[in-house]
Amino acid sequence: MQKKDLSRKDVIIRRELFKDIEDDVNQVLNNGLKIKITKLYIISTYNDHPDLDEFCDELKENLKTEFENIYWGWQTIENRVSNHKGLLEKYWSNFIIKLPTSEQEFKRNFDLRKKNKNRFC
């Protein structure tokens, strides 16, 4: 698969993706892999789209692949990454929202009460 200009019309991008996906699946089939795979993930920064999911299912049926073809678009990638704490901590630690623990919250509230008591009493 190659880099796509995502500013073009969706129909054109999807048409190219159909061809790229089919080429990639055929390449896997024709290269005689030394391992048996059960799933082939096709991952793209283009959007999730039901047409692409359906196309992947049709390819499995038409090409009689022993493996499932699974398309992950950008929304799926974002969802998978944002729900994987280890990846977030390793690669995007600046984007993790750190909520205070109950102990930190208690200490903060205690310190605020103490500070306010000294001001107003």
PDB file of C-alpha atoms in Angstrom:
ATOM      1  CA  MET A   1       0.000   0.000   0.000  1.00  0.00           C
ATOM      2  CA  GLN A   2       1.239   3.479  -0.718  1.00  0.00           C
ATOM      3  CA  LYS A   3       0.813   6.921   0.757  1.00  0.00           C
ATOM      4  CA  LYS A   4      -2.485   8.611  -0.147  1.00  0.00           C
ATOM      5  CA  ASP A   5      -3.395  12.266  -0.524  1.00  0.00           C
ATOM      6  CA  LEU A   6      -6.347  12.365   1.857  1.00  0.00           C
ATOM      7  CA  SER A   7      -7.533  15.766   0.585  1.00  0.00           C
ATOM      8  CA  ARG A   8      -9.048  14.113  -2.514  1.00  0.00           C
ATOM      9  CA  LYS A   9     -12.611  12.838  -2.856  1.00  0.00           C
ATOM     10  CA  ASP A  10     -13.466   9.847  -0.689  1.00  0.00           C
ATOM     11  CA  VAL A  11     -14.706   7.819  -3.655  1.00  0.00           C
ATOM     12  CA  ILE A  12     -11.321   8.088  -5.382  1.00  0.00           C
ATOM     13  CA  ILE A  13      -9.405   7.174  -2.231  1.00  0.00           C
ATOM     14  CA  ARG A  14     -11.648   4.173  -1.535  1.00  0.00           C
ATOM     15  CA  ARG A  15     -11.287   2.956  -5.133  1.00  0.00           C
ATOM     16  CA  GLU A  16      -7.486   3.082  -4.754  1.00  0.00           C
ATOM     17  CA  LEU A  17      -7.706   1.323  -1.398  1.00  0.00           C
ATOM     18  CA  PHE A  18      -9.775  -1.499  -2.924  1.00  0.00           C
ATOM     19  CA  LYS A  19      -7.038  -2.079  -5.493  1.00  0.00           C
ATOM     20  CA  ASP A  20      -4.236  -1.771  -2.918  1.00  0.00           C
ATOM     21  CA  ILE A  21      -5.950  -4.178  -0.526  1.00  0.00           C
ATOM     22  CA  GLU A  22      -6.509  -6.736  -3.274  1.00  0.00           C
ATOM     23  CA  ASP A  23      -2.878  -6.365  -4.423  1.00  0.00           C
ATOM     24  CA  ASP A  24      -1.623  -6.850  -0.860  1.00  0.00           C
ATOM     25  CA  VAL A  25      -3.752  -9.940  -0.271  1.00  0.00           C
ATOM     26  CA  ASN A  26      -2.604 -11.414  -3.600  1.00  0.00           C
ATOM     27  CA  GLN A  27       0.992 -10.666  -2.682  1.00  0.00           C
ATOM     28  CA  VAL A  28       0.587 -12.590   0.575  1.00  0.00           C
ATOM     29  CA  LEU A  29      -0.997 -15.494  -1.309  1.00  0.00           C
ATOM     30  CA  ASN A  30       1.628 -15.550  -4.063  1.00  0.00           C
ATOM     31  CA  ASN A  31       4.688 -15.257  -1.835  1.00  0.00           C
ATOM     32  CA  GLY A  32       4.135 -18.619  -0.161  1.00  0.00           C
ATOM     33  CA  LEU A  33       4.491 -17.590   3.467  1.00  0.00           C
ATOM     34  CA  LYS A  34       6.433 -19.984   5.663  1.00  0.00           C
ATOM     35  CA  ILE A  35       4.003 -19.439   8.497  1.00  0.00           C
ATOM     36  CA  LYS A  36       0.269 -19.970   8.581  1.00  0.00           C
ATOM     37  CA  ILE A  37      -1.668 -16.811   9.325  1.00  0.00           C
ATOM     38  CA  THR A  38      -5.272 -16.623  10.419  1.00  0.00           C
ATOM     39  CA  LYS A  39      -5.720 -12.846  10.150  1.00  0.00           C
ATOM     40  CA  LEU A  40      -4.300 -10.229   7.814  1.00  0.00           C
ATOM     41  CA  TYR A  41      -4.715  -6.706   9.165  1.00  0.00           C
ATOM     42  CA  ILE A  42      -4.884  -3.938   6.596  1.00  0.00           C
ATOM     43  CA  ILE A  43      -4.251  -0.698   8.447  1.00  0.00           C
ATOM     44  CA  SER A  44      -4.718   2.764   6.987  1.00  0.00           C
ATOM     45  CA  THR A  45      -4.925   6.393   8.058  1.00  0.00           C
ATOM     46  CA  TYR A  46      -8.030   6.663   5.885  1.00  0.00           C
ATOM     47  CA  ASN A  47     -11.392   6.505   7.675  1.00  0.00           C
ATOM     48  CA  ASP A  48     -13.168   3.394   8.795  1.00  0.00           C
ATOM     49  CA  HIS A  49     -15.752   2.561   6.166  1.00  0.00           C
ATOM     50  CA  PRO A  50     -18.218  -0.321   5.872  1.00  0.00           C
ATOM     51  CA  ASP A  51     -17.456  -0.666   2.135  1.00  0.00           C
ATOM     52  CA  LEU A  52     -13.842  -1.502   2.980  1.00  0.00           C
ATOM     53  CA  ASP A  53     -14.900  -4.033   5.617  1.00  0.00           C
ATOM     54  CA  GLU A  54     -17.278  -5.649   3.140  1.00  0.00           C
ATOM     55  CA  PHE A  55     -14.605  -5.686   0.442  1.00  0.00           C
ATOM     56  CA  CYS A  56     -12.202  -7.495   2.778  1.00  0.00           C
ATOM     57  CA  ASP A  57     -14.872 -10.130   3.474  1.00  0.00           C
ATOM     58  CA  GLU A  58     -15.575 -10.526  -0.252  1.00  0.00           C
ATOM     59  CA  LEU A  59     -11.852 -10.959  -0.952  1.00  0.00           C
ATOM     60  CA  LYS A  60     -11.664 -13.821   1.522  1.00  0.00           C
ATOM     61  CA  GLU A  61     -14.564 -15.513  -0.236  1.00  0.00           C
ATOM     62  CA  ASN A  62     -13.493 -14.753  -3.839  1.00  0.00           C
ATOM     63  CA  LEU A  63      -9.802 -15.591  -3.378  1.00  0.00           C
ATOM     64  CA  LYS A  64     -10.593 -18.469  -1.013  1.00  0.00           C
ATOM     65  CA  THR A  65      -8.006 -17.317   1.511  1.00  0.00           C
ATOM     66  CA  GLU A  66      -7.490 -19.331   4.666  1.00  0.00           C
ATOM     67  CA  PHE A  67      -7.035 -16.089   6.579  1.00  0.00           C
ATOM     68  CA  GLU A  68      -9.456 -13.357   7.518  1.00  0.00           C
ATOM     69  CA  ASN A  69      -8.855  -9.894   5.996  1.00  0.00           C
ATOM     70  CA  ILE A  70      -9.465  -7.147   8.538  1.00  0.00           C
ATOM     71  CA  TYR A  71      -9.462  -3.431   7.696  1.00  0.00           C
ATOM     72  CA  TRP A  72      -8.630  -0.901  10.413  1.00  0.00           C
ATOM     73  CA  GLY A  73      -9.136   2.747   9.517  1.00  0.00           C
ATOM     74  CA  TRP A  74      -8.064   5.793  11.489  1.00  0.00           C
ATOM     75  CA  GLN A  75     -10.950   5.688  13.978  1.00  0.00           C
ATOM     76  CA  THR A  76     -10.172   2.089  14.888  1.00  0.00           C
ATOM     77  CA  ILE A  77      -6.478   2.893  15.290  1.00  0.00           C
ATOM     78  CA  GLU A  78      -7.268   5.861  17.562  1.00  0.00           C
ATOM     79  CA  ASN A  79      -9.663   3.765  19.607  1.00  0.00           C
ATOM     80  CA  ARG A  80      -7.213   0.885  20.000  1.00  0.00           C
ATOM     81  CA  VAL A  81      -4.324   3.174  20.950  1.00  0.00           C
ATOM     82  CA  SER A  82      -6.311   5.353  23.350  1.00  0.00           C
ATOM     83  CA  ASN A  83      -7.551   2.256  25.183  1.00  0.00           C
ATOM     84  CA  HIS A  84      -4.078   0.724  25.507  1.00  0.00           C
ATOM     85  CA  LYS A  85      -2.425   2.285  28.555  1.00  0.00           C
ATOM     86  CA  GLY A  86       1.002   0.749  27.854  1.00  0.00           C
ATOM     87  CA  LEU A  87       1.212   2.297  24.368  1.00  0.00           C
ATOM     88  CA  LEU A  88       0.068   5.670  25.644  1.00  0.00           C
ATOM     89  CA  GLU A  89       2.626   5.682  28.439  1.00  0.00           C
ATOM     90  CA  LYS A  90       5.451   4.604  26.132  1.00  0.00           C
ATOM     91  CA  TYR A  91       4.837   6.811  23.087  1.00  0.00           C
ATOM     92  CA  TRP A  92       2.395   9.578  24.053  1.00  0.00           C
ATOM     93  CA  SER A  93       2.849  10.157  27.782  1.00  0.00           C
ATOM     94  CA  ASN A  94       2.201  13.903  27.337  1.00  0.00           C
ATOM     95  CA  PHE A  95      -1.359  13.122  26.271  1.00  0.00           C
ATOM     96  CA  ILE A  96      -2.336  11.041  29.289  1.00  0.00           C
ATOM     97  CA  ILE A  97      -4.785  12.780  31.568  1.00  0.00           C
ATOM     98  CA  LYS A  98      -3.620  12.060  35.064  1.00  0.00           C
ATOM     99  CA  LEU A  99      -6.457  12.052  37.549  1.00  0.00           C
ATOM    100  CA  PRO A 100      -5.571  12.508  41.186  1.00  0.00           C
ATOM    101  CA  THR A 101      -5.798   9.496  43.441  1.00  0.00           C
ATOM    102  CA  SER A 102      -8.168   9.653  46.411  1.00  0.00           C
ATOM    103  CA  GLU A 103      -5.150  10.122  48.694  1.00  0.00           C
ATOM    104  CA  GLN A 104      -3.883  13.066  46.623  1.00  0.00           C
ATOM    105  CA  GLU A 105      -7.384  14.542  46.566  1.00  0.00           C
ATOM    106  CA  PHE A 106      -7.723  14.177  50.348  1.00  0.00           C
ATOM    107  CA  LYS A 107      -4.342  15.848  50.931  1.00  0.00           C
ATOM    108  CA  ARG A 108      -5.203  18.691  48.556  1.00  0.00           C
ATOM    109  CA  ASN A 109      -8.571  19.282  50.275  1.00  0.00           C
ATOM    110  CA  PHE A 110      -6.959  19.074  53.719  1.00  0.00           C
ATOM    111  CA  ASP A 111      -4.284  21.607  52.718  1.00  0.00           C
ATOM    112  CA  LEU A 112      -6.928  23.937  51.262  1.00  0.00           C
ATOM    113  CA  ARG A 113      -9.025  23.782  54.458  1.00  0.00           C
ATOM    114  CA  LYS A 114      -5.954  24.425  56.552  1.00  0.00           C
ATOM    115  CA  LYS A 115      -4.938  27.370  54.359  1.00  0.00           C
ATOM    116  CA  ASN A 116      -8.459  28.856  54.369  1.00  0.00           C
ATOM    117  CA  LYS A 117      -8.805  28.367  58.129  1.00  0.00           C
ATOM    118  CA  ASN A 118      -5.631  30.402  58.691  1.00  0.00           C
ATOM    119  CA  ARG A 119      -6.933  33.160  56.404  1.00  0.00           C
ATOM    120  CA  PHE A 120     -10.412  33.501  57.864  1.00  0.00           C
ATOM    121  CA  CYS A 121      -9.956  32.703  61.544  1.00  0.00           C
TER     122      CYS A 121
END
